[in-house]
Amino acid sequence: MAAAGPIDTTLLAALLATQLPFVAFAVILLLTRSRPRFSAGLSLAAITVSLLSAGFLLVRHWGLARPLEYSTLWVASGDVSIRTGFLIDPLSLLMLAVVAAICFLVQVYSLGYMAGDPGFSRYYAFMSLFAWAMTNLTLAHTLLQLYIFWELVGLSSYLLIGFWYEKFSASEAGKKAFVMTRCGDVAFFLGVLLILLHLGNLNILDLNGPAAGRLSPAVVTAGALLIFGGIIGKSAQFPLLTWLPDAMEGPTPVSALLHSATMVAAGVYLFARLFPFFSLSPTALAVCLAVGTVSMLIASTMAMVSRDIKQVWAYSTISQLGLMIMGLGAGNYVAGVFHLTTHAGFKALLFLCSGVFIHSFHSNDMVAIGRQGGRRLRVPMACLVVAAAALSGIPPFSGFFSKELILGALADLPNPLWVAAGLLGAFLTTYYTFRLIFIILFPAEGGPETEHSEDTRHRHDGGYLVMASPLMVLAGVTVFLGFGEGAIARFLTAPSGAQPGASHHAWLPYAALSLCAAALFLAWFEFGRRGAAQVGFVERIVPLHALFSNRWYMDRAYRRLLDHVVYGVFSRLCARNDQKVIDGAVDGLGQATAAAGGLMSILHAGMVQYRLIVVFVSIVFMAIYFFV
Amino acid sequence: MSIPFGYVLALSGIVVVLGMICAVARRNLIMILLGVEVMLNGAAIAFIGAALRWQQLEGQAFVLFIIAIAAAEVSLGLALIVHLYHRTGSLNPEDYKVLR
Amino acid sequence: MEFTGFPYLTAILLSCVAGLLVILFVPGENRRAVKWVSAVFSGLTLALSVTVFLLYDTARGGLQFVERAAWVPSFGIQYLNAVDGFSLPMVLLTGIVFFTGVLTMWELENRVKEFYAFYFLLVTGVFGLFMTLDLFFIFIWYDVSLFPMYPLIAIWGSTRKEYGAMKLTLYLLAGSALILPAIIFLHVQAGGATYDITALMRPGTFSAADQKLAFFLLYIGFGILAAVWPFHTWSPVGHVAAPTAVSMVHAGVLMKIGAFGVLRVGMFLCPEGWQFWAPLMATVAVIGIVYGALVALSQTDLKYVVGYSSVSHMGIVGLGLSTLTVDGLNGAVFQMFAHGIMTALFFSAIGYIYERTHTKMIPELGGLSRIMPVAFGYFILAALTAVGVPCLASFWGELMVFIAAFKVYPVGAVFAVGGLVLSALFMLRVVQRAFYGPANEKFAHLTDVSFGLGVPRMILAAVIVLFGLLPSILFDVIDTASVAFIKGLP
């Protein structure tokens, strides 16, 4: 339904929330690049308005029973008409609020973190570009519109990961991120085309509605799996997960915003968005569940051996996204979405705290930070512990509530394998999280130095308050959000009218908490206790250590695939084909013509007597022809 | 005719071929000209035989034309050869290959 | 003689010719005067093109701005110009590329007058081909636009210019050697009275067998110009050898003449032949898309990369044309426009860099983004357009083509969409190797694009963004022609 007549406040708020950041981006990029403080101000102003609008929308439509839709025609060509607009329903409003809030907090934080950087204006321009793309993605009302902003989010990710482009590793990481997510996007796009072909339109409400039920199961499964391919790429699930740890080359606020809370969560958001559609195909859900499980476990193992703070949180993000997908794949919509919300809060907090450490000690290495006195920074350390507790699922923090929901959903499944995997994941998560905490809190003496991070370009103290206040806000959210679980669950399920299922597995919280405690004890035993060797049990098993720290050799496999197969075989084959075969034929044709000409010219070249011979011979032949 | 026409034609043909060979096989510009002359004479013989065969006097008249024109052409040709010899000092057709 | 209203199309042609004549009279030593005259006349041409675009009545559609005059009545040759939804974007494209090309060569010092004279002649031929509806004139304009390419590349070009010029000219002449017999064949089979396309278009004029033969000849002949695989190898060599403005016209406009020729002559006159050969067209197009991207992966010369990227994009155009649907046609024509602008921006940006650094080889460049950020900005905008980022012009053309292709040739569409990954791979690799990295001390003293020199690049960038955000400006125009065309097919 198109908005007509006087503009209503919902539409206005939605427009302000989504389009203002683009204005900021354009103005900064074109006009104010030489005025960094003004650029930052513009960007912050835009995101503040976005946040206020998002909050207004959330409050106004709390308890929304039926989704609101606004759309207008953007492009019409032949049979295809592409509309653009907004879909206002509980999921999109919740996600919009989360996105706007985290964008705002990160932009405030960046005032301090990125102060003094020569690319300050460019940074805020790209931040605004991202905010625009992400908010539009959240409120997209057709799958095509979502795809368009999905790609734009990927673009801003590329620009921000490779922000310090003088470093080869940064530009390489940006390229890797873009190309890997592109692989997923290709699958997503093919899914979109398939659905367009069979359903006739791409409106999300229609996809989730009864019309999709009339499609053949094969088409639904194929479409769902292809779209899930896109989710694998964007949310860094197995097998496209190696781009996310490399993406840590970007500035830490970028990692906090994009690669923990919002952009990678867009994959899970898409899953939740199309949850009714995906539910039509049990096969697809089973595949999603399996992929989520594998990703969760693999990433946790990689986190256990990493010494780089940001890499640990990157692997943790992959793992938690896998957990969310497991929740959704198990059929529990609220579980997945709630964990998405809480995870955004505490993961961003983890990254931002780590950012303070990195900024102060000019190193990403947790051992070095610990040894240089990381625990002396009290606010970041406290917030770090709070967030770590939330991540591990320790009550009363938000992570406990959301993890319980997911584990409950997994326990509802007939096969106990899934809940066992979930519990194993919880154990590993607590272990690696507190490994990091203890290494920083209780550093051991001695041990080798490791590499410095290149995060050393901004040595100015860009304002302690500016960097600390977002931390405290997020910590507060982490502490209190869990108690809003019931309200949020009711909000999310209001349109569908389904009751949020309560978990009936009384043993589950105790099992989870005891595993948590066990992991914490193990971590304390290995890392926290006085005189501990600070070597994990995994690190003692050398082949396992090699496997985990080489990311299960996935990077090597991809590198080999790229270098040997794509470059070595196909690209070289086509290039040689061009040079030798096609050009050979063409140039050969030219040379043959020239040679033939040379041959013919023998008849004419040389002395006059050769020509006389030709004349006489021709006359003889003509005479024979005519007279005999 | 006391001599069969065939023999006259054969003689004419032999003379023409000899003229062709001389024009083509000798490495001297004057010899080319000579060969052409001989070919013209061979043609003249053929004309005379034909005139006798068909008892038409035009054939003989044509031979007079041939002789006159051959004379003119030879003088022109020799003038050119003399000029060329002054320019390049050579009478060998192998040296005249500018127009490949 | 029949001119409806002010003869805009002839005015466009005349402004090119008048510009050419005025340039010829300006003394060659006064280079500034030559450049300013060129700028004025190309600006006039651009203004006229934009006017025609804006004045086109999309509600009415069909052929507008018709101009008709008999030329050689005994052979049936007429001077017949008109624009419809297919040719209007092409006219606009040519105007934009023409003007920005003239401005891009502002720093030329060597034999400026001859360069601009040949350049104006080239563009006259291109405009004429887009506007004409007489088969014979199509051939004439094709050759008029072809022959100035040889001196332009051979004299003012760079890498292997004689070889490139010779190869390009001979290859394209070979193409015209296939087109001319087809044209004459069609003319004779229709009774030998007229070359007018609108008259020959009537169904039933040609038998199915005639159409199949003629379409095949026309497809190969024009396809050579459109860099259809495997007849594409003249294109990267030509791109690399040509000077900047010539590359802009070559890749931006000339290659579109090929696709447009297939559309205007082949598809309009031989629809059954088109339907018969469509699967072959699609196969070759998909091969071209993937092949072009794969070869671009191993190139070390910036212009070669862009050249092979053009081969890949023209494959998308070919795929759109082979789907026999409205969406495919719309996507193909839109992609022609978008790719033209994008590739003009590419070459314009590369041209600036080459002027300053005197190298196009990627291993020798590197670290330029810190030294000349604005030039880099233009390049990366073009690169992102090539990769198919939404809200930049090329995305919409590709989207429509892929939608149509998925309907008709699903397997081919899968490969074509997969080509998106390859294009991202090679484009970003080029951006990284040539521009990112620590600042190169060799180039540290170079200056960035000044405002004046940046004008043509800004225009091109603005057009890309404009049509990326508001593609319906173009789609409304193209729709008027494509819907009517597909509906009128037998």
PDB file of C-alpha atoms in Angstrom, chain A residues 201-428:
ATOM      1  CA  ASN A 201       7.170 -10.886  -7.224  1.00  0.00           C
ATOM      2  CA  LEU A 202       9.663 -10.462  -4.449  1.00  0.00           C
ATOM      3  CA  ASN A 203       7.597  -8.778  -1.778  1.00  0.00           C
ATOM      4  CA  ILE A 204       8.704 -10.141   1.579  1.00  0.00           C
ATOM      5  CA  LEU A 205       5.215 -10.271   3.035  1.00  0.00           C
ATOM      6  CA  ASP A 206       4.075 -12.280   0.031  1.00  0.00           C
ATOM      7  CA  LEU A 207       7.032 -14.597   0.387  1.00  0.00           C
ATOM      8  CA  ASN A 208       6.173 -15.244   3.984  1.00  0.00           C
ATOM      9  CA  GLY A 209       2.521 -15.543   3.243  1.00  0.00           C
ATOM     10  CA  PRO A 210       0.240 -18.232   1.842  1.00  0.00           C
ATOM     11  CA  ALA A 211       1.197 -17.652  -1.791  1.00  0.00           C
ATOM     12  CA  ALA A 212       4.587 -19.212  -1.239  1.00  0.00           C
ATOM     13  CA  GLY A 213       2.914 -22.309   0.086  1.00  0.00           C
ATOM     14  CA  ARG A 214       1.598 -22.973  -3.381  1.00  0.00           C
ATOM     15  CA  LEU A 215       5.086 -23.247  -4.853  1.00  0.00           C
ATOM     16  CA  SER A 216       6.482 -26.673  -5.434  1.00  0.00           C
ATOM     17  CA  PRO A 217       8.658 -27.994  -2.592  1.00  0.00           C
ATOM     18  CA  ALA A 218      11.646 -28.317  -4.874  1.00  0.00           C
ATOM     19  CA  VAL A 219      11.501 -24.653  -5.775  1.00  0.00           C
ATOM     20  CA  VAL A 220      11.096 -23.612  -2.146  1.00  0.00           C
ATOM     21  CA  THR A 221      13.996 -25.754  -1.018  1.00  0.00           C
ATOM     22  CA  ALA A 222      16.216 -24.625  -3.868  1.00  0.00           C
ATOM     23  CA  GLY A 223      15.341 -20.991  -3.275  1.00  0.00           C
ATOM     24  CA  ALA A 224      15.881 -21.268   0.454  1.00  0.00           C
ATOM     25  CA  LEU A 225      19.216 -23.018   0.043  1.00  0.00           C
ATOM     26  CA  LEU A 226      20.446 -20.475  -2.489  1.00  0.00           C
ATOM     27  CA  ILE A 227      19.459 -17.611  -0.229  1.00  0.00           C
ATOM     28  CA  PHE A 228      21.166 -19.394   2.605  1.00  0.00           C
ATOM     29  CA  GLY A 229      24.282 -19.379   0.446  1.00  0.00           C
ATOM     30  CA  GLY A 230      24.192 -15.627   0.686  1.00  0.00           C
ATOM     31  CA  ILE A 231      23.776 -15.870   4.424  1.00  0.00           C
ATOM     32  CA  ILE A 232      26.800 -18.150   4.623  1.00  0.00           C
ATOM     33  CA  GLY A 233      28.850 -15.545   2.836  1.00  0.00           C
ATOM     34  CA  LYS A 234      27.671 -12.517   4.725  1.00  0.00           C
ATOM     35  CA  SER A 235      27.603 -14.106   8.190  1.00  0.00           C
ATOM     36  CA  ALA A 236      30.902 -15.880   7.693  1.00  0.00           C
ATOM     37  CA  GLN A 237      29.680 -19.380   8.200  1.00  0.00           C
ATOM     38  CA  PHE A 238      31.410 -22.517   7.060  1.00  0.00           C
ATOM     39  CA  PRO A 239      32.837 -22.682   4.388  1.00  0.00           C
ATOM     40  CA  LEU A 240      33.107 -18.963   3.714  1.00  0.00           C
ATOM     41  CA  LEU A 241      34.369 -17.963   7.107  1.00  0.00           C
ATOM     42  CA  THR A 242      37.999 -17.039   6.594  1.00  0.00           C
ATOM     43  CA  TRP A 243      37.334 -13.479   5.542  1.00  0.00           C
ATOM     44  CA  LEU A 244      36.079 -12.371   8.919  1.00  0.00           C
ATOM     45  CA  PRO A 245      39.251 -12.895  10.958  1.00  0.00           C
ATOM     46  CA  ASP A 246      41.211 -11.116   8.241  1.00  0.00           C
ATOM     47  CA  ALA A 247      38.702  -8.290   8.339  1.00  0.00           C
ATOM     48  CA  MET A 248      40.154  -7.372  11.708  1.00  0.00           C
ATOM     49  CA  GLU A 249      42.713  -5.385   9.750  1.00  0.00           C
ATOM     50  CA  GLY A 250      40.220  -2.580   9.796  1.00  0.00           C
ATOM     51  CA  PRO A 251      40.078  -0.078  12.652  1.00  0.00           C
ATOM     52  CA  THR A 252      38.584  -1.551  15.812  1.00  0.00           C
ATOM     53  CA  PRO A 253      35.390   0.547  15.754  1.00  0.00           C
ATOM     54  CA  VAL A 254      34.773  -0.845  12.279  1.00  0.00           C
ATOM     55  CA  SER A 255      35.185  -4.347  13.624  1.00  0.00           C
ATOM     56  CA  ALA A 256      32.811  -3.518  16.431  1.00  0.00           C
ATOM     57  CA  LEU A 257      30.172  -2.128  14.143  1.00  0.00           C
ATOM     58  CA  LEU A 258      30.338  -4.175  11.034  1.00  0.00           C
ATOM     59  CA  HIS A 259      31.943  -7.387  11.887  1.00  0.00           C
ATOM     60  CA  SER A 260      30.254  -8.193  15.097  1.00  0.00           C
ATOM     61  CA  ALA A 261      27.011  -6.436  15.617  1.00  0.00           C
ATOM     62  CA  THR A 262      25.435  -5.360  12.384  1.00  0.00           C
ATOM     63  CA  MET A 263      26.741  -6.317   8.969  1.00  0.00           C
ATOM     64  CA  VAL A 264      27.454  -9.952   9.668  1.00  0.00           C
ATOM     65  CA  ALA A 265      24.219 -10.070  11.581  1.00  0.00           C
ATOM     66  CA  ALA A 266      22.474  -9.081   8.372  1.00  0.00           C
ATOM     67  CA  GLY A 267      22.711 -12.695   7.309  1.00  0.00           C
ATOM     68  CA  VAL A 268      20.937 -13.885  10.412  1.00  0.00           C
ATOM     69  CA  TYR A 269      18.468 -11.013   9.985  1.00  0.00           C
ATOM     70  CA  LEU A 270      17.674 -12.231   6.487  1.00  0.00           C
ATOM     71  CA  PHE A 271      17.095 -15.699   7.844  1.00  0.00           C
ATOM     72  CA  ALA A 272      14.740 -14.335  10.465  1.00  0.00           C
ATOM     73  CA  ARG A 273      13.066 -12.088   7.917  1.00  0.00           C
ATOM     74  CA  LEU A 274      12.256 -15.021   5.677  1.00  0.00           C
ATOM     75  CA  PHE A 275      11.693 -17.427   8.534  1.00  0.00           C
ATOM     76  CA  PRO A 276       8.166 -18.441   7.454  1.00  0.00           C
ATOM     77  CA  PHE A 277       9.456 -19.059   3.933  1.00  0.00           C
ATOM     78  CA  PHE A 278      12.383 -21.118   5.156  1.00  0.00           C
ATOM     79  CA  SER A 279      10.074 -23.056   7.458  1.00  0.00           C
ATOM     80  CA  LEU A 280       8.233 -24.358   4.420  1.00  0.00           C
ATOM     81  CA  SER A 281      11.224 -26.525   3.645  1.00  0.00           C
ATOM     82  CA  PRO A 282      12.435 -28.828   6.408  1.00  0.00           C
ATOM     83  CA  THR A 283      15.394 -29.797   4.260  1.00  0.00           C
ATOM     84  CA  ALA A 284      16.599 -26.239   4.136  1.00  0.00           C
ATOM     85  CA  LEU A 285      16.196 -25.812   7.870  1.00  0.00           C
ATOM     86  CA  ALA A 286      18.156 -28.996   8.470  1.00  0.00           C
ATOM     87  CA  VAL A 287      20.974 -27.767   6.245  1.00  0.00           C
ATOM     88  CA  CYS A 288      21.001 -24.421   8.043  1.00  0.00           C
ATOM     89  CA  LEU A 289      21.142 -26.165  11.373  1.00  0.00           C
ATOM     90  CA  ALA A 290      24.026 -28.341  10.272  1.00  0.00           C
ATOM     91  CA  VAL A 291      26.015 -25.459   8.805  1.00  0.00           C
ATOM     92  CA  GLY A 292      25.435 -23.360  11.897  1.00  0.00           C
ATOM     93  CA  THR A 293      26.602 -26.147  14.142  1.00  0.00           C
ATOM     94  CA  VAL A 294      29.748 -26.822  12.170  1.00  0.00           C
ATOM     95  CA  SER A 295      30.620 -23.140  12.037  1.00  0.00           C
ATOM     96  CA  MET A 296      30.019 -22.690  15.722  1.00  0.00           C
ATOM     97  CA  LEU A 297      32.271 -25.532  16.728  1.00  0.00           C
ATOM     98  CA  ILE A 298      35.043 -24.873  14.231  1.00  0.00           C
ATOM     99  CA  ALA A 299      35.237 -21.193  15.083  1.00  0.00           C
ATOM    100  CA  SER A 300      35.350 -21.939  18.788  1.00  0.00           C
ATOM    101  CA  THR A 301      38.325 -24.198  18.304  1.00  0.00           C
ATOM    102  CA  MET A 302      40.122 -21.515  16.351  1.00  0.00           C
ATOM    103  CA  ALA A 303      39.477 -19.001  19.121  1.00  0.00           C
ATOM    104  CA  MET A 304      41.064 -21.264  21.673  1.00  0.00           C
ATOM    105  CA  VAL A 305      44.558 -20.884  20.268  1.00  0.00           C
ATOM    106  CA  SER A 306      44.635 -17.331  19.071  1.00  0.00           C
ATOM    107  CA  ARG A 307      46.751 -14.679  20.767  1.00  0.00           C
ATOM    108  CA  ASP A 308      45.328 -11.687  18.954  1.00  0.00           C
ATOM    109  CA  ILE A 309      42.459 -10.105  20.880  1.00  0.00           C
ATOM    110  CA  LYS A 310      40.483  -9.094  17.833  1.00  0.00           C
ATOM    111  CA  GLN A 311      40.885 -12.475  16.207  1.00  0.00           C
ATOM    112  CA  VAL A 312      39.458 -14.189  19.254  1.00  0.00           C
ATOM    113  CA  TRP A 313      36.388 -11.979  19.107  1.00  0.00           C
ATOM    114  CA  ALA A 314      36.138 -12.507  15.346  1.00  0.00           C
ATOM    115  CA  TYR A 315      36.074 -16.257  15.744  1.00  0.00           C
ATOM    116  CA  SER A 316      33.659 -15.782  18.578  1.00  0.00           C
ATOM    117  CA  THR A 317      31.374 -13.808  16.291  1.00  0.00           C
ATOM    118  CA  ILE A 318      31.379 -16.576  13.732  1.00  0.00           C
ATOM    119  CA  SER A 319      30.611 -19.003  16.474  1.00  0.00           C
ATOM    120  CA  GLN A 320      27.769 -16.975  17.941  1.00  0.00           C
ATOM    121  CA  LEU A 321      26.275 -16.352  14.511  1.00  0.00           C
ATOM    122  CA  GLY A 322      26.360 -20.085  14.028  1.00  0.00           C
ATOM    123  CA  LEU A 323      24.519 -20.422  17.299  1.00  0.00           C
ATOM    124  CA  MET A 324      21.870 -17.973  16.139  1.00  0.00           C
ATOM    125  CA  ILE A 325      21.450 -19.891  12.920  1.00  0.00           C
ATOM    126  CA  MET A 326      21.169 -23.065  14.941  1.00  0.00           C
ATOM    127  CA  GLY A 327      18.387 -21.455  16.933  1.00  0.00           C
ATOM    128  CA  LEU A 328      16.523 -20.368  13.845  1.00  0.00           C
ATOM    129  CA  GLY A 329      17.214 -23.657  12.112  1.00  0.00           C
ATOM    130  CA  ALA A 330      15.751 -25.497  15.043  1.00  0.00           C
ATOM    131  CA  GLY A 331      12.552 -23.605  14.405  1.00  0.00           C
ATOM    132  CA  ASN A 332      12.572 -21.060  17.202  1.00  0.00           C
ATOM    133  CA  TYR A 333      12.236 -17.587  15.780  1.00  0.00           C
ATOM    134  CA  VAL A 334      12.375 -15.682  19.027  1.00  0.00           C
ATOM    135  CA  ALA A 335      15.504 -17.493  20.221  1.00  0.00           C
ATOM    136  CA  GLY A 336      17.529 -16.556  17.205  1.00  0.00           C
ATOM    137  CA  VAL A 337      16.393 -12.963  17.068  1.00  0.00           C
ATOM    138  CA  PHE A 338      16.804 -12.356  20.768  1.00  0.00           C
ATOM    139  CA  HIS A 339      20.315 -13.707  20.716  1.00  0.00           C
ATOM    140  CA  LEU A 340      20.994 -11.462  17.724  1.00  0.00           C
ATOM    141  CA  THR A 341      19.949  -8.480  19.803  1.00  0.00           C
ATOM    142  CA  THR A 342      21.896  -9.364  22.920  1.00  0.00           C
ATOM    143  CA  HIS A 343      24.928 -10.442  20.943  1.00  0.00           C
ATOM    144  CA  ALA A 344      25.025  -7.099  19.162  1.00  0.00           C
ATOM    145  CA  GLY A 345      25.265  -5.424  22.524  1.00  0.00           C
ATOM    146  CA  PHE A 346      27.916  -7.480  24.216  1.00  0.00           C
ATOM    147  CA  LYS A 347      30.037  -8.223  21.164  1.00  0.00           C
ATOM    148  CA  ALA A 348      30.263  -4.552  20.278  1.00  0.00           C
ATOM    149  CA  LEU A 349      31.181  -3.930  23.891  1.00  0.00           C
ATOM    150  CA  LEU A 350      33.922  -6.565  23.719  1.00  0.00           C
ATOM    151  CA  PHE A 351      35.406  -5.002  20.638  1.00  0.00           C
ATOM    152  CA  LEU A 352      35.228  -1.477  21.926  1.00  0.00           C
ATOM    153  CA  CYS A 353      36.915  -2.447  25.183  1.00  0.00           C
ATOM    154  CA  SER A 354      39.583  -4.267  23.252  1.00  0.00           C
ATOM    155  CA  GLY A 355      39.948  -1.139  21.184  1.00  0.00           C
ATOM    156  CA  VAL A 356      40.810   0.853  24.262  1.00  0.00           C
ATOM    157  CA  PHE A 357      43.518  -1.664  25.123  1.00  0.00           C
ATOM    158  CA  ILE A 358      44.855  -1.675  21.597  1.00  0.00           C
ATOM    159  CA  HIS A 359      44.859   2.099  21.485  1.00  0.00           C
ATOM    160  CA  SER A 360      46.671   2.394  24.790  1.00  0.00           C
ATOM    161  CA  PHE A 361      49.244  -0.362  24.402  1.00  0.00           C
ATOM    162  CA  HIS A 362      49.672  -0.315  20.616  1.00  0.00           C
ATOM    163  CA  SER A 363      49.406  -4.041  20.320  1.00  0.00           C
ATOM    164  CA  ASN A 364      46.768  -6.624  19.521  1.00  0.00           C
ATOM    165  CA  ASP A 365      48.519  -9.358  21.400  1.00  0.00           C
ATOM    166  CA  MET A 366      46.711 -10.255  24.610  1.00  0.00           C
ATOM    167  CA  VAL A 367      49.844 -11.446  26.327  1.00  0.00           C
ATOM    168  CA  ALA A 368      51.611  -8.165  25.658  1.00  0.00           C
ATOM    169  CA  ILE A 369      48.600  -6.200  26.822  1.00  0.00           C
ATOM    170  CA  GLY A 370      48.416  -8.214  29.989  1.00  0.00           C
ATOM    171  CA  ARG A 371      52.071  -7.757  30.670  1.00  0.00           C
ATOM    172  CA  GLN A 372      52.001  -4.051  30.021  1.00  0.00           C
ATOM    173  CA  GLY A 373      49.370  -3.663  32.637  1.00  0.00           C
ATOM    174  CA  GLY A 374      46.053  -3.987  30.877  1.00  0.00           C
ATOM    175  CA  ARG A 375      44.148  -4.441  34.078  1.00  0.00           C
ATOM    176  CA  ARG A 376      45.077  -0.987  35.197  1.00  0.00           C
ATOM    177  CA  LEU A 377      42.501   0.499  32.819  1.00  0.00           C
ATOM    178  CA  ARG A 378      39.586  -0.043  35.098  1.00  0.00           C
ATOM    179  CA  VAL A 379      36.509   0.934  33.132  1.00  0.00           C
ATOM    180  CA  PRO A 380      37.436  -1.041  30.006  1.00  0.00           C
ATOM    181  CA  MET A 381      38.518  -3.998  32.098  1.00  0.00           C
ATOM    182  CA  ALA A 382      35.290  -4.045  34.055  1.00  0.00           C
ATOM    183  CA  CYS A 383      33.184  -3.716  30.936  1.00  0.00           C
ATOM    184  CA  LEU A 384      35.265  -6.441  29.325  1.00  0.00           C
ATOM    185  CA  VAL A 385      34.513  -8.804  32.179  1.00  0.00           C
ATOM    186  CA  VAL A 386      30.798  -7.952  32.045  1.00  0.00           C
ATOM    187  CA  ALA A 387      30.666  -8.592  28.322  1.00  0.00           C
ATOM    188  CA  ALA A 388      32.682 -11.775  28.631  1.00  0.00           C
ATOM    189  CA  ALA A 389      30.282 -13.038  31.237  1.00  0.00           C
ATOM    190  CA  ALA A 390      27.378 -12.267  28.945  1.00  0.00           C
ATOM    191  CA  LEU A 391      29.084 -14.077  26.085  1.00  0.00           C
ATOM    192  CA  SER A 392      29.663 -17.114  28.244  1.00  0.00           C
ATOM    193  CA  GLY A 393      26.057 -17.197  29.301  1.00  0.00           C
ATOM    194  CA  ILE A 394      26.522 -16.343  32.943  1.00  0.00           C
ATOM    195  CA  PRO A 395      23.422 -15.007  34.717  1.00  0.00           C
ATOM    196  CA  PRO A 396      22.131 -12.370  35.191  1.00  0.00           C
ATOM    197  CA  PHE A 397      23.635 -10.924  32.021  1.00  0.00           C
ATOM    198  CA  SER A 398      21.751 -10.770  28.742  1.00  0.00           C
ATOM    199  CA  GLY A 399      23.688 -13.581  27.108  1.00  0.00           C
ATOM    200  CA  PHE A 400      22.415 -16.065  29.663  1.00  0.00           C
ATOM    201  CA  PHE A 401      18.791 -15.504  28.733  1.00  0.00           C
ATOM    202  CA  SER A 402      19.296 -15.626  24.996  1.00  0.00           C
ATOM    203  CA  LYS A 403      21.521 -18.700  25.124  1.00  0.00           C
ATOM    204  CA  GLU A 404      18.985 -20.488  27.269  1.00  0.00           C
ATOM    205  CA  LEU A 405      16.337 -19.856  24.652  1.00  0.00           C
ATOM    206  CA  ILE A 406      18.494 -21.317  21.927  1.00  0.00           C
ATOM    207  CA  LEU A 407      19.596 -24.326  23.927  1.00  0.00           C
ATOM    208  CA  GLY A 408      15.966 -24.912  24.785  1.00  0.00           C
ATOM    209  CA  ALA A 409      15.055 -24.817  21.110  1.00  0.00           C
ATOM    210  CA  LEU A 410      17.825 -27.305  20.361  1.00  0.00           C
ATOM    211  CA  ALA A 411      16.656 -29.580  23.136  1.00  0.00           C
ATOM    212  CA  ASP A 412      13.200 -29.531  21.563  1.00  0.00           C
ATOM    213  CA  LEU A 413      14.594 -31.286  18.541  1.00  0.00           C
ATOM    214  CA  PRO A 414      14.273 -35.070  18.421  1.00  0.00           C
ATOM    215  CA  ASN A 415      17.972 -35.650  17.841  1.00  0.00           C
ATOM    216  CA  PRO A 416      20.035 -35.047  21.008  1.00  0.00           C
ATOM    217  CA  LEU A 417      23.111 -34.398  18.895  1.00  0.00           C
ATOM    218  CA  TRP A 418      22.214 -30.752  18.432  1.00  0.00           C
ATOM    219  CA  VAL A 419      21.764 -29.826  22.033  1.00  0.00           C
ATOM    220  CA  ALA A 420      24.965 -31.716  22.832  1.00  0.00           C
ATOM    221  CA  ALA A 421      26.737 -29.640  20.219  1.00  0.00           C
ATOM    222  CA  GLY A 422      25.197 -26.513  21.668  1.00  0.00           C
ATOM    223  CA  LEU A 423      26.376 -27.380  25.141  1.00  0.00           C
ATOM    224  CA  LEU A 424      29.844 -28.206  23.863  1.00  0.00           C
ATOM    225  CA  GLY A 425      29.864 -24.843  22.156  1.00  0.00           C
ATOM    226  CA  ALA A 426      28.894 -23.133  25.386  1.00  0.00           C
ATOM    227  CA  PHE A 427      31.754 -24.882  27.161  1.00  0.00           C
ATOM    228  CA  LEU A 428      34.297 -23.853  24.549  1.00  0.00           C
TER     229      LEU A 428
END
